[in-house]
Every structure is written in structure tokens, then in C-alpha cells.
Amino acid sequence: TSQQDTPYEQWADAAGLDPDGANGALAADFDGDGRSNEQEYWADTDPTDDQSFLQIHNVTISGTDLNLTLDKNSAAPRAYVIH
């Protein structure tokens, strides 16, 4: 029986990281942008580019509505759900 890579391992491999090595560990921050590889995985940003991370640019409240302006430097489409 062969072991199947996890989705994180597949993502890390595709980004050029070694998920079994120090640079590809979940808690590592390969590009030094202050976001761990795990955070970059969930945000779908590039763990090798220190300018690629999910950012909240603006927060406004209008009555009972909370409006957020987000920016993510990544080509992949992503929907975010805030609870």
C-alpha cells in the first residue's frame, strides 16, 4: 500500500517546498512574510513570495452591516467565509 499525499503536501510540492523538510513544515514561514505555510495554504497565497498574503484593507460598519475589503495576491479564485 502506498501513502497518498495530503492536500497540504500536494500544495507544498507544487509551490516547490518540501513538506517533509524544514522549509515546508506547516509552522514554517519560507518567504518571511509573517504568515506560516499553513496560513498561506488556507488563504491560497504563494508561500515563496513575501508580497503574497491575505490582507484586510478596510473595515466599515453601516448599521448592522460589517463590510470588509480584502486583498489577496494570488491568481487562484477563492471564496472566503467569515464566521
Short mmCIF file of N, CA, C and O in Angstrom, two decimals:
data_model
loop_
_atom_site.label_atom_id
_atom_site.label_comp_id
_atom_site.label_asym_id
_atom_site.label_seq_id
_atom_site.Cartn_x
_atom_site.Cartn_y
_atom_site.Cartn_z
N THR A 1 0.84 -1.18 0.00
CA THR A 1 0.00 0.00 0.00
C THR A 1 0.89 1.25 0.00
O THR A 1 1.82 1.34 0.78
N SER A 2 0.59 2.20 -0.84
CA SER A 2 1.36 3.44 -0.87
C SER A 2 0.59 4.55 -0.18
O SER A 2 -0.64 4.58 -0.19
N GLN A 3 1.33 5.44 0.42
CA GLN A 3 0.71 6.57 1.12
C GLN A 3 0.36 7.66 0.12
O GLN A 3 1.16 8.02 -0.72
N GLN A 4 -0.83 8.19 0.22
CA GLN A 4 -1.29 9.27 -0.64
C GLN A 4 -0.94 10.60 0.02
O GLN A 4 -1.10 10.78 1.21
N ASP A 5 -0.43 11.55 -0.77
CA ASP A 5 -0.12 12.87 -0.24
C ASP A 5 -1.39 13.57 0.21
O ASP A 5 -2.44 13.47 -0.44
N THR A 6 -1.29 14.31 1.31
CA THR A 6 -2.41 15.12 1.78
C THR A 6 -2.56 16.33 0.86
O THR A 6 -1.63 16.67 0.11
N PRO A 7 -3.71 17.01 0.89
CA PRO A 7 -3.85 18.23 0.09
C PRO A 7 -2.76 19.26 0.40
O PRO A 7 -2.23 19.89 -0.52
N TYR A 8 -2.38 19.40 1.68
CA TYR A 8 -1.30 20.33 2.02
C TYR A 8 0.01 19.90 1.36
O TYR A 8 0.73 20.74 0.79
N GLU A 9 0.34 18.62 1.42
CA GLU A 9 1.58 18.13 0.82
C GLU A 9 1.59 18.36 -0.70
O GLU A 9 2.61 18.75 -1.27
N GLN A 10 0.45 18.16 -1.34
CA GLN A 10 0.35 18.41 -2.78
C GLN A 10 0.58 19.89 -3.08
O GLN A 10 1.30 20.24 -4.02
N TRP A 11 -0.02 20.76 -2.27
CA TRP A 11 0.13 22.21 -2.44
C TRP A 11 1.58 22.62 -2.23
O TRP A 11 2.15 23.39 -3.02
N ALA A 12 2.21 22.13 -1.15
CA ALA A 12 3.61 22.46 -0.85
C ALA A 12 4.53 21.98 -1.97
O ALA A 12 5.42 22.72 -2.40
N ASP A 13 4.31 20.77 -2.44
CA ASP A 13 5.12 20.24 -3.56
C ASP A 13 4.99 21.15 -4.78
O ASP A 13 5.99 21.48 -5.42
N ALA A 14 3.77 21.53 -5.11
CA ALA A 14 3.53 22.38 -6.28
C ALA A 14 4.20 23.75 -6.13
O ALA A 14 4.60 24.35 -7.12
N ALA A 15 4.35 24.22 -4.89
CA ALA A 15 4.98 25.52 -4.62
C ALA A 15 6.50 25.40 -4.55
O ALA A 15 7.19 26.41 -4.40
N GLY A 16 7.02 24.19 -4.64
CA GLY A 16 8.46 23.99 -4.58
C GLY A 16 9.00 23.81 -3.17
O GLY A 16 10.20 23.88 -2.95
N LEU A 17 8.12 23.57 -2.21
CA LEU A 17 8.54 23.32 -0.83
C LEU A 17 8.59 21.83 -0.58
O LEU A 17 7.90 21.05 -1.24
N ASP A 18 9.37 21.43 0.39
CA ASP A 18 9.43 20.02 0.80
C ASP A 18 8.59 19.87 2.06
O ASP A 18 9.02 20.28 3.14
N PRO A 19 7.37 19.32 1.97
CA PRO A 19 6.50 19.23 3.14
C PRO A 19 7.09 18.38 4.26
O PRO A 19 6.66 18.49 5.41
N ASP A 20 8.08 17.56 3.95
CA ASP A 20 8.74 16.76 4.98
C ASP A 20 10.02 17.42 5.50
O ASP A 20 10.65 16.92 6.43
N GLY A 21 10.40 18.54 4.90
CA GLY A 21 11.61 19.25 5.31
C GLY A 21 11.27 20.50 6.11
O GLY A 21 10.11 20.86 6.28
N ALA A 22 12.31 21.17 6.56
CA ALA A 22 12.13 22.35 7.41
C ALA A 22 11.40 23.48 6.68
O ALA A 22 10.57 24.18 7.27
N ASN A 23 11.67 23.68 5.38
CA ASN A 23 11.05 24.81 4.68
C ASN A 23 9.58 24.58 4.35
O ASN A 23 8.86 25.52 4.05
N GLY A 24 9.13 23.33 4.39
CA GLY A 24 7.75 23.03 4.04
C GLY A 24 6.87 22.67 5.22
O GLY A 24 5.69 22.34 5.04
N ALA A 25 7.40 22.76 6.42
CA ALA A 25 6.60 22.43 7.61
C ALA A 25 5.44 23.42 7.74
O ALA A 25 5.53 24.57 7.31
N LEU A 26 4.35 22.96 8.32
CA LEU A 26 3.17 23.82 8.48
C LEU A 26 3.49 25.13 9.20
O LEU A 26 3.02 26.19 8.81
N ALA A 27 4.30 25.07 10.25
CA ALA A 27 4.58 26.26 11.05
C ALA A 27 5.69 27.13 10.46
O ALA A 27 5.89 28.26 10.91
N ALA A 28 6.39 26.64 9.44
CA ALA A 28 7.48 27.41 8.84
C ALA A 28 6.93 28.60 8.06
O ALA A 28 5.79 28.62 7.62
N ASP A 29 7.77 29.61 7.91
CA ASP A 29 7.44 30.80 7.11
C ASP A 29 8.55 30.96 6.07
O ASP A 29 9.47 31.74 6.25
N PHE A 30 8.45 30.20 4.99
CA PHE A 30 9.52 30.12 3.99
C PHE A 30 9.90 31.49 3.43
O PHE A 30 11.07 31.80 3.27
N ASP A 31 8.90 32.32 3.12
CA ASP A 31 9.19 33.61 2.49
C ASP A 31 9.37 34.77 3.48
O ASP A 31 9.62 35.90 3.08
N GLY A 32 9.25 34.50 4.77
CA GLY A 32 9.50 35.52 5.79
C GLY A 32 8.50 36.66 5.83
O GLY A 32 8.82 37.75 6.29
N ASP A 33 7.25 36.41 5.40
CA ASP A 33 6.25 37.47 5.38
C ASP A 33 5.40 37.53 6.64
O ASP A 33 4.47 38.32 6.73
N GLY A 34 5.73 36.70 7.62
CA GLY A 34 4.97 36.70 8.87
C GLY A 34 3.77 35.78 8.87
O GLY A 34 3.06 35.69 9.86
N ARG A 35 3.53 35.08 7.75
CA ARG A 35 2.43 34.11 7.66
C ARG A 35 3.04 32.73 7.52
O ARG A 35 3.93 32.51 6.69
N SER A 36 2.55 31.79 8.30
CA SER A 36 3.08 30.42 8.24
C SER A 36 2.66 29.77 6.92
O SER A 36 1.72 30.21 6.25
N ASN A 37 3.35 28.71 6.56
CA ASN A 37 2.95 27.94 5.37
C ASN A 37 1.51 27.48 5.49
O ASN A 37 0.77 27.47 4.50
N GLU A 38 1.09 27.11 6.69
CA GLU A 38 -0.29 26.68 6.87
C GLU A 38 -1.26 27.83 6.59
O GLU A 38 -2.29 27.64 5.93
N GLN A 39 -0.96 29.02 7.08
CA GLN A 39 -1.81 30.17 6.81
C GLN A 39 -1.85 30.48 5.32
O GLN A 39 -2.91 30.80 4.77
N GLU A 40 -0.70 30.37 4.65
CA GLU A 40 -0.66 30.61 3.20
C GLU A 40 -1.44 29.53 2.46
O GLU A 40 -2.10 29.83 1.45
N TYR A 41 -1.41 28.31 2.94
CA TYR A 41 -2.18 27.23 2.33
C TYR A 41 -3.67 27.55 2.39
O TYR A 41 -4.37 27.48 1.38
N TRP A 42 -4.17 27.90 3.57
CA TRP A 42 -5.60 28.16 3.73
C TRP A 42 -6.03 29.42 2.98
O TRP A 42 -7.16 29.49 2.49
N ALA A 43 -5.17 30.42 2.86
CA ALA A 43 -5.50 31.65 2.12
C ALA A 43 -5.27 31.49 0.63
O ALA A 43 -5.68 32.33 -0.16
N ASP A 44 -4.59 30.39 0.24
CA ASP A 44 -4.24 30.11 -1.15
C ASP A 44 -3.35 31.21 -1.72
O ASP A 44 -3.56 31.69 -2.83
N THR A 45 -2.33 31.60 -0.93
CA THR A 45 -1.35 32.57 -1.40
C THR A 45 -0.04 31.84 -1.66
O THR A 45 0.10 30.65 -1.34
N ASP A 46 0.93 32.52 -2.20
CA ASP A 46 2.20 31.91 -2.61
C ASP A 46 3.18 31.92 -1.44
O ASP A 46 3.63 32.99 -1.02
N PRO A 47 3.56 30.74 -0.94
CA PRO A 47 4.46 30.68 0.22
C PRO A 47 5.91 31.04 -0.11
O PRO A 47 6.74 31.11 0.78
N THR A 48 6.20 31.28 -1.39
CA THR A 48 7.55 31.66 -1.79
C THR A 48 7.67 33.13 -2.15
O THR A 48 8.71 33.59 -2.57
N ASP A 49 6.58 33.89 -1.98
CA ASP A 49 6.55 35.32 -2.34
C ASP A 49 6.11 36.12 -1.12
O ASP A 49 4.97 36.03 -0.69
N ASP A 50 7.02 36.93 -0.57
CA ASP A 50 6.70 37.67 0.65
C ASP A 50 5.68 38.79 0.45
O ASP A 50 5.22 39.40 1.40
N GLN A 51 5.29 39.04 -0.80
CA GLN A 51 4.25 40.03 -1.07
C GLN A 51 2.89 39.39 -1.31
O GLN A 51 1.92 40.08 -1.60
N SER A 52 2.82 38.07 -1.18
CA SER A 52 1.59 37.34 -1.43
C SER A 52 1.00 36.86 -0.10
O SER A 52 1.46 35.88 0.47
N PHE A 53 0.00 37.61 0.39
CA PHE A 53 -0.69 37.22 1.61
C PHE A 53 -2.04 37.90 1.66
O PHE A 53 -2.27 38.91 1.01
N LEU A 54 -2.96 37.30 2.41
CA LEU A 54 -4.30 37.85 2.56
C LEU A 54 -4.24 39.06 3.48
O LEU A 54 -3.66 39.00 4.56
N GLN A 55 -4.82 40.16 3.03
CA GLN A 55 -4.80 41.40 3.81
C GLN A 55 -6.21 41.96 3.94
O GLN A 55 -6.98 41.91 3.00
N ILE A 56 -6.52 42.49 5.10
CA ILE A 56 -7.76 43.25 5.29
C ILE A 56 -7.38 44.71 5.12
O ILE A 56 -6.57 45.25 5.87
N HIS A 57 -7.94 45.35 4.10
CA HIS A 57 -7.61 46.73 3.80
C HIS A 57 -8.52 47.72 4.49
O HIS A 57 -8.09 48.82 4.84
N ASN A 58 -9.78 47.37 4.64
CA ASN A 58 -10.73 48.33 5.17
C ASN A 58 -11.85 47.59 5.89
O ASN A 58 -12.31 46.56 5.44
N VAL A 59 -12.27 48.15 7.01
CA VAL A 59 -13.41 47.62 7.76
C VAL A 59 -14.34 48.80 8.04
O VAL A 59 -13.90 49.81 8.58
N THR A 60 -15.59 48.66 7.64
CA THR A 60 -16.58 49.70 7.94
C THR A 60 -17.82 49.05 8.52
O THR A 60 -18.13 47.89 8.22
N ILE A 61 -18.51 49.79 9.34
CA ILE A 61 -19.79 49.34 9.91
C ILE A 61 -20.84 50.34 9.49
O ILE A 61 -20.67 51.55 9.64
N SER A 62 -21.92 49.82 8.93
CA SER A 62 -23.04 50.64 8.50
C SER A 62 -24.30 50.00 9.06
O SER A 62 -24.75 48.96 8.57
N GLY A 63 -24.83 50.59 10.11
CA GLY A 63 -25.98 49.98 10.77
C GLY A 63 -25.58 48.64 11.36
O GLY A 63 -24.69 48.56 12.19
N THR A 64 -26.22 47.59 10.89
CA THR A 64 -25.88 46.25 11.37
C THR A 64 -24.97 45.50 10.39
O THR A 64 -24.69 44.33 10.59
N ASP A 65 -24.52 46.18 9.32
CA ASP A 65 -23.65 45.55 8.32
C ASP A 65 -22.18 45.82 8.62
O ASP A 65 -21.79 46.95 8.92
N LEU A 66 -21.39 44.79 8.53
CA LEU A 66 -19.94 44.89 8.63
C LEU A 66 -19.38 44.64 7.24
O LEU A 66 -19.66 43.61 6.62
N ASN A 67 -18.64 45.58 6.72
CA ASN A 67 -18.08 45.46 5.38
C ASN A 67 -16.56 45.38 5.46
O ASN A 67 -15.92 46.21 6.10
N LEU A 68 -16.01 44.37 4.82
CA LEU A 68 -14.57 44.17 4.79
C LEU A 68 -14.08 44.28 3.35
O LEU A 68 -14.72 43.78 2.43
N THR A 69 -12.95 44.91 3.17
CA THR A 69 -12.28 44.92 1.88
C THR A 69 -11.02 44.08 2.03
O THR A 69 -10.16 44.40 2.85
N LEU A 70 -10.96 42.99 1.28
CA LEU A 70 -9.85 42.06 1.35
C LEU A 70 -9.03 42.14 0.07
O LEU A 70 -9.54 42.47 -1.00
N ASP A 71 -7.75 41.81 0.20
CA ASP A 71 -6.88 41.72 -0.96
C ASP A 71 -6.03 40.47 -0.81
O ASP A 71 -5.51 40.19 0.26
N LYS A 72 -5.93 39.72 -1.88
CA LYS A 72 -5.12 38.51 -1.88
C LYS A 72 -4.35 38.48 -3.18
O LYS A 72 -4.92 38.46 -4.26
N ASN A 73 -3.03 38.50 -3.08
CA ASN A 73 -2.19 38.47 -4.27
C ASN A 73 -1.99 37.01 -4.69
O ASN A 73 -1.02 36.38 -4.33
N SER A 74 -2.96 36.50 -5.41
CA SER A 74 -2.90 35.12 -5.90
C SER A 74 -3.80 35.01 -7.12
O SER A 74 -4.83 35.66 -7.19
N ALA A 75 -3.40 34.20 -8.07
CA ALA A 75 -4.18 34.06 -9.30
C ALA A 75 -5.40 33.15 -9.12
O ALA A 75 -6.35 33.24 -9.87
N ALA A 76 -5.36 32.29 -8.12
CA ALA A 76 -6.45 31.33 -7.95
C ALA A 76 -7.68 32.00 -7.33
O ALA A 76 -7.56 32.75 -6.37
N PRO A 77 -8.86 31.74 -7.89
CA PRO A 77 -10.07 32.30 -7.26
C PRO A 77 -10.34 31.63 -5.92
O PRO A 77 -10.06 30.44 -5.75
N ARG A 78 -10.82 32.37 -4.99
CA ARG A 78 -11.06 31.82 -3.64
C ARG A 78 -12.23 32.58 -3.03
O ARG A 78 -12.30 33.79 -3.11
N ALA A 79 -13.14 31.84 -2.42
CA ALA A 79 -14.23 32.44 -1.66
C ALA A 79 -13.89 32.32 -0.18
O ALA A 79 -13.42 31.28 0.26
N TYR A 80 -14.09 33.39 0.55
CA TYR A 80 -13.81 33.40 1.99
C TYR A 80 -15.11 33.50 2.75
O TYR A 80 -15.98 34.28 2.38
N VAL A 81 -15.23 32.73 3.79
CA VAL A 81 -16.40 32.76 4.66
C VAL A 81 -15.92 33.20 6.04
O VAL A 81 -15.00 32.60 6.59
N ILE A 82 -16.54 34.23 6.55
CA ILE A 82 -16.15 34.74 7.88
C ILE A 82 -17.27 34.41 8.84
O ILE A 82 -18.43 34.72 8.59
N HIS A 83 -16.90 33.78 9.94
CA HIS A 83 -17.89 33.39 10.95
C HIS A 83 -17.75 34.26 12.16
O HIS A 83 -16.70 34.65 12.55
#
